[in-house]
Coordinates of N, CA, C and O in Angstrom, one line a residue:
M1 N 80.8 166.0 137.4 CA 80.2 164.9 138.1 C 78.6 164.9 138.2 O 77.9 163.9 137.9
E2 N 78.2 166.1 138.3 CA 76.7 166.4 138.4 C 76.1 166.0 137.1 O 75.0 165.3 136.9
M3 N 76.7 166.3 136.0 CA 76.2 166.0 134.6 C 76.2 164.5 134.4 O 75.3 163.9 133.9
L4 N 77.3 163.9 134.6 CA 77.4 162.5 134.6 C 76.4 161.7 135.3 O 75.7 160.8 134.8
E5 N 76.3 162.0 136.6 CA 75.3 161.4 137.5 C 73.9 161.6 137.2 O 72.9 160.9 137.4
A6 N 73.6 162.8 136.6 CA 72.2 163.1 136.0 C 71.8 162.5 134.7 O 70.8 162.6 134.3
G7 N 72.9 161.8 134.1 CA 72.7 161.2 132.9 C 72.7 162.1 131.6 O 72.3 161.7 130.6
E8 N 73.1 163.3 131.9 CA 73.3 164.3 130.8 C 74.5 164.0 130.0 O 75.5 163.6 130.4
P9 N 74.3 164.2 128.7 CA 75.4 163.9 127.9 C 76.5 165.2 128.2 O 76.2 166.3 128.5
F10 N 77.8 164.7 128.3 CA 78.7 165.7 128.7 C 80.0 165.7 127.8 O 80.4 164.6 127.3
S11 N 80.5 166.8 127.7 CA 81.9 166.8 126.9 C 82.5 168.1 127.5 O 81.9 168.7 128.4
L12 N 83.8 168.2 127.3 CA 84.4 169.5 127.6 C 83.7 170.8 127.3 O 83.5 171.7 128.2
R13 N 83.2 170.8 126.1 CA 82.3 172.0 125.7 C 81.1 172.0 126.6 O 80.7 173.3 126.9
A14 N 80.4 171.0 126.8 CA 79.2 171.2 127.5 C 79.4 171.6 129.0 O 78.6 172.4 129.6
I15 N 80.5 171.2 129.4 CA 80.8 171.5 130.8 C 81.2 173.0 130.9 O 80.8 173.7 131.9
A16 N 81.9 173.5 129.8 CA 82.3 174.9 129.7 C 80.9 175.7 129.7 O 80.8 176.8 130.4
R17 N 79.9 175.2 128.9 CA 78.7 175.9 128.9 C 78.0 176.0 130.2 O 77.5 177.1 130.5
R18 N 78.0 174.9 130.9 CA 77.3 174.8 132.0 C 78.0 175.7 133.1 O 77.4 176.3 134.0
A19 N 79.3 175.7 133.2 CA 80.1 176.6 134.0 C 80.1 178.0 133.7 O 80.5 178.9 134.4
G20 N 79.6 178.4 132.5 CA 79.6 179.8 132.0 C 81.0 180.3 131.7 O 81.3 181.5 131.9
V21 N 81.8 179.5 131.2 CA 83.3 179.8 130.9 C 83.5 179.6 129.4 O 82.6 179.0 128.8
S22 N 84.5 180.1 128.8 CA 84.8 179.9 127.4 C 85.0 178.3 127.1 O 85.3 177.6 127.9
Q23 N 84.7 178.1 125.9 CA 84.7 176.7 125.5 C 86.1 176.0 125.5 O 86.2 174.8 125.6
T24 N 87.1 176.9 125.6 CA 88.4 176.4 125.6 C 89.1 176.2 127.2 O 90.0 175.7 127.4
A25 N 88.2 176.9 128.1 CA 88.8 176.9 129.4 C 89.0 175.5 130.1 O 90.0 175.3 130.7
P26 N 88.1 174.5 129.9 CA 88.3 173.2 130.5 C 89.6 172.5 129.9 O 90.1 171.7 130.6
Y27 N 90.0 173.0 128.7 CA 91.2 172.3 128.2 C 92.5 172.8 129.0 O 93.6 172.2 128.8
R28 N 92.4 173.7 129.8 CA 93.5 174.1 130.6 C 93.6 173.2 131.7 O 94.7 173.0 132.4
H29 N 92.6 172.4 132.1 CA 92.6 171.4 133.2 C 92.6 170.0 132.6 O 93.1 169.1 133.3
F30 N 92.1 169.7 131.5 CA 91.9 168.3 131.0 C 92.4 168.3 129.5 O 91.8 169.2 128.6
K31 N 93.2 167.4 129.1 CA 93.8 167.4 127.7 C 92.7 167.1 126.7 O 92.5 167.6 125.7
D32 N 91.7 166.1 127.2 CA 90.5 165.6 126.4 C 89.6 165.1 127.3 O 89.6 164.9 128.5
R33 N 88.6 164.5 126.7 CA 87.5 163.8 127.4 C 87.9 162.7 128.2 O 87.6 162.5 129.3
D34 N 88.9 161.9 127.7 CA 89.4 160.7 128.4 C 90.1 161.3 129.6 O 90.0 160.6 130.8
A35 N 90.9 162.4 129.6 CA 91.4 162.8 130.9 C 90.4 163.3 131.8 O 90.5 163.1 133.1
L36 N 89.3 163.9 131.3 CA 88.2 164.3 132.2 C 87.5 163.1 133.0 O 87.4 163.1 134.1
E37 N 87.3 161.9 132.1 CA 86.7 160.8 132.6 C 87.7 160.1 133.6 O 87.2 159.7 134.6
S38 N 89.0 160.2 133.3 CA 89.9 159.6 134.2 C 89.9 160.3 135.7 O 90.0 159.7 136.7
A39 N 89.8 161.7 135.6 CA 89.8 162.5 136.8 C 88.4 162.1 137.5 O 88.4 162.0 138.7
L40 N 87.4 161.9 136.9 CA 86.1 161.6 137.5 C 86.2 160.2 138.2 O 85.7 159.9 139.3
A41 N 86.9 159.3 137.5 CA 87.1 157.9 138.0 C 87.9 157.9 139.3 O 87.6 157.2 140.1
A42 N 89.0 158.7 139.3 CA 89.8 158.8 140.3 C 89.1 159.3 141.6 O 89.1 158.8 142.8
E43 N 88.2 160.3 141.3 CA 87.4 160.9 142.4 C 86.3 159.8 142.8 O 86.0 159.6 144.1
G44 N 85.8 158.9 142.0 CA 84.9 157.9 142.3 C 85.6 156.9 143.1 O 85.0 156.4 144.2
F45 N 86.8 156.4 142.7 CA 87.5 155.4 143.7 C 87.8 156.1 144.9 O 87.6 155.3 146.0
R46 N 88.0 157.3 145.0 CA 88.3 157.9 146.5 C 87.0 158.0 147.3 O 86.9 157.6 148.4
D47 N 85.8 158.2 146.5 CA 84.6 158.1 147.2 C 84.2 156.8 147.7 O 83.6 156.6 148.8
L48 N 84.4 155.8 146.9 CA 84.2 154.4 147.1 C 85.0 154.1 148.4 O 84.6 153.3 149.4
L49 N 86.2 154.4 148.3 CA 87.2 154.1 149.4 C 86.8 154.8 150.7 O 86.8 154.0 151.7
A50 N 86.2 156.1 150.6 CA 85.7 156.6 151.8 C 84.5 155.9 152.4 O 84.2 155.6 153.6
D51 N 83.6 155.4 151.5 CA 82.4 154.7 151.9 C 82.9 153.3 152.6 O 82.3 152.8 153.6
L52 N 83.8 152.6 151.9 CA 84.3 151.4 152.6 C 85.1 151.6 153.8 O 85.0 150.6 154.8
G53 N 85.8 152.7 154.1 CA 86.5 152.8 155.4 C 85.8 153.7 156.3 O 86.3 153.9 157.5
D54 N 84.8 154.4 156.0 CA 84.1 155.3 156.8 C 83.6 154.7 158.2 O 82.8 154.0 158.2
G55 N 84.4 155.1 159.3 CA 84.0 154.9 160.6 C 84.2 153.3 160.8 O 83.7 152.8 161.8
R56 N 84.8 152.5 160.0 CA 84.8 151.1 160.3 C 86.1 150.7 161.1 O 87.2 151.2 160.8
T57 N 86.0 149.7 161.9 CA 87.1 149.1 162.6 C 87.6 148.0 161.7 O 86.8 147.5 160.9
P58 N 88.8 147.6 161.8 CA 89.2 146.5 161.0 C 88.3 145.2 161.2 O 87.9 145.0 162.2
P59 N 88.1 144.6 160.1 CA 87.2 143.4 160.2 C 87.8 142.3 161.1 O 89.0 142.1 161.0
T60 N 86.7 141.5 161.7 CA 87.4 140.4 162.4 C 86.7 139.1 162.1 O 87.0 138.0 162.5
S61 N 85.8 139.2 161.1 CA 85.0 138.1 160.7 C 84.6 138.0 159.2 O 84.7 139.2 158.6
L62 N 84.1 137.0 158.8 CA 83.7 136.8 157.3 C 82.5 137.8 157.2 O 82.2 138.4 156.2
A63 N 81.7 137.9 158.3 CA 80.5 138.8 158.2 C 80.8 140.3 157.9 O 80.3 140.9 157.3
D64 N 81.9 140.5 158.7 CA 82.5 142.0 158.6 C 83.0 142.2 157.2 O 82.8 143.2 156.5
L65 N 83.7 141.2 156.6 CA 84.1 141.3 155.2 C 82.9 141.4 154.0 O 83.1 142.1 153.1
A66 N 81.8 140.6 154.4 CA 80.7 140.7 153.6 C 80.1 142.0 153.5 O 79.5 142.4 152.4
E67 N 80.3 142.8 154.6 CA 79.7 144.2 154.7 C 80.5 145.1 153.6 O 79.9 146.0 153.1
F68 N 81.8 144.7 153.4 CA 82.5 145.5 152.3 C 81.9 145.3 151.0 O 81.7 146.1 150.3
A69 N 81.5 143.9 150.7 CA 80.8 143.7 149.5 C 79.5 144.4 149.4 O 79.1 144.9 148.3
V70 N 78.7 144.5 150.5 CA 77.4 145.2 150.5 C 77.5 146.7 150.2 O 76.9 147.3 149.4
T71 N 78.5 147.3 150.8 CA 78.9 148.7 150.7 C 79.3 148.9 149.1 O 78.8 149.9 148.6
Y72 N 80.2 148.0 148.6 CA 80.5 148.2 147.2 C 79.4 148.1 146.3 O 79.2 149.1 145.4
V73 N 78.5 147.1 146.3 CA 77.3 147.1 145.5 C 76.4 148.2 145.6 O 75.9 148.7 144.7
A74 N 76.2 148.6 147.0 CA 75.4 149.8 147.2 C 75.9 151.1 146.5 O 75.0 151.8 145.9
F75 N 77.2 151.2 146.6 CA 77.8 152.4 145.9 C 77.6 152.3 144.4 O 77.1 153.2 143.8
A76 N 77.7 151.1 143.8 CA 77.4 151.0 142.5 C 76.1 151.2 142.0 O 75.8 152.0 141.0
L77 N 75.1 150.8 142.9 CA 73.7 151.1 142.5 C 73.1 152.5 142.7 O 72.3 153.1 142.2
R78 N 73.9 153.2 143.7 CA 73.6 154.6 144.0 C 74.2 155.5 143.0 O 73.6 156.5 142.7
R79 N 75.4 155.1 142.4 CA 76.1 156.0 141.5 C 76.5 155.2 140.2 O 77.7 155.2 139.9
P80 N 75.5 154.7 139.5 CA 75.8 153.9 138.3 C 76.7 154.5 137.3 O 77.5 153.7 136.7
A81 N 76.4 155.7 136.9 CA 77.2 156.3 135.9 C 78.5 156.4 136.2 O 79.5 156.1 135.5
L82 N 78.9 156.9 137.4 CA 80.1 157.0 137.9 C 80.9 155.7 137.9 O 82.1 155.5 137.5
F83 N 80.1 154.7 138.5 CA 80.7 153.2 138.6 C 81.2 152.8 137.2 O 82.3 152.2 137.1
R84 N 80.4 153.0 136.2 CA 80.7 152.6 134.9 C 82.0 153.4 134.3 O 82.8 152.8 133.7
V85 N 82.1 154.6 134.6 CA 83.1 155.4 134.3 C 84.6 154.9 135.1 O 85.6 154.7 134.3
M86 N 84.4 154.6 136.3 CA 85.4 154.0 137.0 C 85.9 152.7 136.4 O 87.2 152.5 136.4
F87 N 85.2 151.9 136.0 CA 85.6 150.5 135.5 C 85.3 150.3 134.0 O 85.8 149.2 133.6
G88 N 85.1 151.2 133.2 CA 84.8 151.1 131.9 C 85.8 151.0 131.0 O 85.9 150.4 129.8
K89 N 87.1 151.4 131.5 CA 88.3 151.4 130.7 C 89.5 151.1 131.7 O 89.3 151.2 132.9
P90 N 90.5 150.5 131.1 CA 91.7 150.1 132.0 C 92.2 151.4 132.6 O 92.1 152.5 131.9
C91 N 93.0 151.3 133.7 CA 93.6 152.3 134.3 C 94.7 152.6 133.4 O 95.5 151.9 133.0
D92 N 94.9 154.0 133.0 CA 95.9 154.4 132.1 C 97.1 154.7 133.1 O 97.0 155.5 133.9
D93 N 98.1 154.0 132.8 CA 99.4 154.3 133.6 C 99.9 155.7 133.6 O 100.5 156.1 134.5
A94 N 99.6 156.4 132.7 CA 99.9 157.8 132.6 C 99.2 158.7 133.5 O 99.6 159.7 133.8
D95 N 98.1 158.2 134.0 CA 97.3 158.9 134.9 C 97.5 158.4 136.3 O 97.0 157.4 136.9
D96 N 98.5 159.0 137.0 CA 98.9 158.6 138.3 C 97.8 158.7 139.3 O 97.8 157.8 140.2
E97 N 97.0 159.6 139.3 CA 95.8 159.8 140.3 C 94.9 158.7 140.2 O 94.5 158.1 141.2
R98 N 94.5 158.2 139.0 CA 93.5 157.1 138.8 C 94.2 155.8 139.4 O 93.6 155.1 140.0
V99 N 95.4 155.6 138.9 CA 96.2 154.5 139.3 C 96.3 154.3 140.9 O 96.1 153.4 141.4
K100 N 96.7 155.5 141.5 CA 96.8 155.5 143.0 C 95.6 155.3 143.6 O 95.4 154.5 144.7
A101 N 94.4 155.8 143.1 CA 93.1 155.7 143.7 C 92.7 154.2 143.7 O 92.1 153.6 144.7
A102 N 92.8 153.5 142.4 CA 92.4 152.2 142.3 C 93.3 151.2 143.1 O 92.8 150.2 143.8
D103 N 94.6 151.5 143.1 CA 95.4 150.7 144.1 C 95.2 150.9 145.5 O 95.2 149.9 146.3
A104 N 94.7 152.1 146.0 CA 94.4 152.2 147.5 C 93.0 151.4 147.7 O 93.0 150.9 148.8
L105 N 92.2 151.3 146.8 CA 91.0 150.5 147.0 C 91.5 148.9 147.1 O 91.0 148.3 148.1
H106 N 92.4 148.5 146.3 CA 92.9 147.1 146.4 C 93.5 147.0 147.7 O 93.4 145.9 148.4
E107 N 94.5 147.9 148.2 CA 95.1 147.9 149.5 C 94.2 147.8 150.6 O 94.4 146.9 151.6
L108 N 93.2 148.5 150.7 CA 92.1 148.5 151.7 C 91.4 147.1 151.8 O 91.4 146.6 152.9
L109 N 91.2 146.5 150.7 CA 90.6 145.2 150.7 C 91.6 144.2 151.1 O 91.2 143.3 151.9
A110 N 92.8 144.3 150.7 CA 93.8 143.3 151.1 C 94.1 143.4 152.7 O 94.2 142.4 153.3
D111 N 94.1 144.6 153.1 CA 94.3 144.8 154.6 C 93.3 144.3 155.3 O 93.3 143.7 156.4
A112 N 91.9 144.5 154.8 CA 90.8 144.0 155.5 C 90.9 142.4 155.6 O 90.6 141.8 156.5
L113 N 91.3 141.9 154.5 CA 91.3 140.4 154.4 C 92.4 139.8 155.3 O 92.3 138.8 155.9
H114 N 93.5 140.6 155.3 CA 94.6 140.1 156.2 C 94.3 140.1 157.6 O 94.7 139.2 158.4
H115 N 93.4 141.0 158.1 CA 92.9 140.9 159.4 C 92.2 139.6 159.8 O 92.2 139.2 160.8
V116 N 91.3 139.3 158.8 CA 90.6 138.0 159.1 C 91.5 136.8 158.8 O 91.3 135.7 159.4
F117 N 92.2 136.7 157.7 CA 92.9 135.6 157.3 C 94.5 136.0 157.2 O 95.0 136.2 156.2
P118 N 95.1 136.1 158.4 CA 96.5 136.6 158.4 C 97.5 135.7 157.7 O 98.5 136.1 157.2
E119 N 97.1 134.4 157.6 CA 98.1 133.4 157.0 C 97.9 133.4 155.5 O 98.7 132.7 154.7
A120 N 96.8 133.9 154.9 CA 96.5 133.7 153.4 C 97.1 134.8 152.7 O 97.6 135.7 153.2
D121 N 97.1 134.6 151.4 CA 97.6 135.6 150.4 C 96.5 136.7 150.3 O 95.5 136.5 149.6
A122 N 96.7 137.8 151.0 CA 95.8 138.9 151.0 C 95.4 139.4 149.7 O 94.3 139.9 149.5
S123 N 96.4 139.7 149.0 CA 96.2 140.2 147.7 C 95.4 139.4 146.7 O 94.5 139.9 145.9
A124 N 95.7 138.0 146.7 CA 94.7 137.1 146.0 C 93.3 137.1 146.4 O 92.3 137.2 145.6
L125 N 93.3 137.2 147.8 CA 91.8 137.1 148.4 C 91.1 138.4 147.9 O 90.0 138.4 147.7
A126 N 91.8 139.6 148.0 CA 91.3 140.9 147.7 C 90.8 140.8 146.3 O 89.7 141.3 146.0
S127 N 91.5 140.3 145.4 CA 91.2 140.2 143.9 C 89.9 139.3 143.8 O 88.9 139.8 143.1
A128 N 89.8 138.2 144.6 CA 88.6 137.4 144.5 C 87.5 138.0 145.1 O 86.3 138.0 144.4
G129 N 87.6 138.6 146.2 CA 86.5 139.4 146.8 C 86.0 140.5 146.1 O 84.8 140.7 146.0
W130 N 86.9 141.2 145.6 CA 86.7 142.4 144.7 C 85.8 142.0 143.4 O 84.8 142.5 143.2
G131 N 86.4 140.8 142.9 CA 85.7 140.2 141.7 C 84.2 139.9 141.9 O 83.4 140.1 141.1
L132 N 84.0 139.2 143.2 CA 82.8 138.8 143.5 C 81.7 140.0 143.6 O 80.7 140.1 143.1
A133 N 82.2 141.0 144.5 CA 81.3 142.2 144.7 C 81.0 142.9 143.3 O 80.0 143.3 143.1
H134 N 82.2 143.0 142.6 CA 82.1 143.8 141.3 C 81.1 142.9 140.4 O 80.3 143.7 139.7
G135 N 81.2 141.7 140.3 CA 80.4 140.9 139.4 C 78.8 141.0 139.8 O 78.0 141.2 139.0
L136 N 78.6 141.1 141.2 CA 77.2 141.3 141.7 C 76.7 142.6 141.3 O 75.6 142.9 140.9
A137 N 77.6 143.6 141.5 CA 77.2 145.0 141.1 C 76.8 145.1 139.7 O 75.7 145.6 139.5
C138 N 77.6 144.5 138.8 CA 77.3 144.6 137.4 C 75.9 143.8 137.1 O 75.3 144.2 136.2
L139 N 75.8 142.6 137.7 CA 74.6 141.9 137.5 C 73.4 142.7 137.9 O 72.3 142.7 137.1
Y140 N 73.5 143.4 138.9 CA 72.4 144.3 139.3 C 72.2 145.6 138.4 O 71.2 145.9 137.9
L141 N 73.3 146.2 138.0 CA 73.3 147.3 137.2 C 72.7 146.9 135.8 O 72.0 147.7 135.1
D142 N 73.0 145.7 135.3 CA 72.6 145.3 134.0 C 71.3 144.6 133.9 O 70.8 144.2 132.9
G143 N 70.6 144.5 135.1 CA 69.3 144.0 135.3 C 69.3 142.5 135.3 O 68.1 141.9 135.2
K144 N 70.3 141.7 135.4 CA 70.4 140.3 135.4 C 69.9 139.8 136.7 O 69.4 138.7 136.8
L145 N 70.1 140.5 137.8 CA 69.7 140.2 139.1 C 68.7 141.4 139.4 O 69.0 142.5 139.1
Q146 N 67.7 141.1 140.1 CA 66.8 142.3 140.5 C 66.3 142.0 141.9 O 66.3 140.9 142.4
A147 N 65.9 143.0 142.6 CA 65.5 142.9 144.0 C 64.5 144.0 144.2 O 64.5 145.0 143.6
A148 N 63.6 143.8 145.2 CA 62.5 144.8 145.5 C 63.0 145.8 146.4 O 62.3 146.9 146.4
S149 N 64.1 145.7 147.1 CA 64.5 146.7 147.9 C 66.2 146.7 148.1 O 66.7 145.7 147.8
D150 N 66.7 147.9 148.7 CA 68.0 147.8 149.0 C 68.5 146.7 150.1 O 69.5 146.2 150.0
D151 N 67.4 146.5 150.9 CA 67.7 145.4 151.9 C 67.8 144.1 151.3 O 68.7 143.4 151.7
E152 N 66.9 143.8 150.3 CA 67.0 142.6 149.6 C 68.5 142.5 148.8 O 69.0 141.4 148.8
V153 N 68.8 143.4 148.2 CA 70.1 143.4 147.6 C 71.2 143.1 148.6 O 72.0 142.2 148.4
A154 N 71.2 143.8 149.7 CA 72.3 143.7 150.8 C 72.2 142.2 151.2 O 73.2 141.6 151.4
E155 N 71.0 141.7 151.4 CA 71.0 140.3 152.1 C 71.6 139.2 150.9 O 72.2 138.3 151.3
R156 N 71.1 139.5 149.6 CA 71.6 138.7 148.5 C 73.3 138.7 148.5 O 73.9 137.7 148.2
V157 N 73.8 140.0 148.6 CA 75.2 140.1 148.5 C 75.8 139.4 149.6 O 76.8 138.7 149.4
R158 N 75.4 139.6 150.8 CA 75.8 139.0 152.1 C 75.8 137.6 151.9 O 76.9 136.8 152.2
G159 N 74.7 137.0 151.5 CA 74.5 135.6 151.3 C 75.5 135.0 150.3 O 76.1 133.9 150.5
A160 N 75.7 135.6 149.1 CA 76.7 135.2 148.1 C 78.1 135.1 148.7 O 78.8 134.1 148.5
F161 N 78.4 136.3 149.3 CA 79.9 136.3 149.8 C 80.1 135.2 150.9 O 81.1 134.6 150.9
L162 N 79.1 135.2 151.8 CA 79.4 134.1 152.8 C 79.3 132.7 152.4 O 80.1 131.9 152.6
A163 N 78.4 132.5 151.3 CA 78.4 131.1 150.6 C 79.8 130.8 150.0 O 80.2 129.6 150.2
I164 N 80.3 131.7 149.3 CA 81.6 131.3 148.7 C 82.7 131.1 149.7 O 83.5 130.2 149.6
A165 N 82.7 132.0 150.7 CA 83.7 132.0 151.7 C 83.5 130.8 152.6 O 84.6 130.3 153.2
S166 N 82.5 130.1 152.7 CA 82.2 129.0 153.5 C 82.5 127.6 152.8 O 82.5 126.6 153.6
V167 N 82.6 127.6 151.5 CA 82.8 126.5 150.8 C 84.3 126.0 151.0 O 85.2 126.7 150.9
T168 N 84.4 124.6 151.2 CA 85.8 124.1 151.4 C 85.9 123.0 150.5 O 84.9 122.2 150.3
P169 N 87.2 122.7 150.0 CA 87.2 121.4 149.1 C 87.2 120.2 149.7 O 87.3 120.1 150.9

């Protein structure tokens, strides 16, 4: 994780060198680089889930839900390399840990939305809210949106989320 987040090129051999073990030692834990990246992604999903759930009471308003989006985008901007590993490839159904971690994130969002909109399709709303937050995160990461400060990013994310949520046909 340290190598990934520091922007250092990493491979199983590079990790072995850094850990001071034989070059074959990591292969006892990971079949290949994809398996390593999948393990990192699963850890990233768990970290993001912790950020989203840390000390929060269930949301009661759109403003509370917007804070989930703010936290999501902040995570992406704070840990961009990990974020890209988490979402750079589809979840491999053979990797149970990564699938469980991604599913837990979707469940948290669905539960949060269900608290605010008990009559709505929480799963569909979770996908929509996740898509909006993820899109904003990617726009910032790719330099398509820019902000002078973390506070400006947070305000723009809140504003976008609340704008979409307040539109009625």
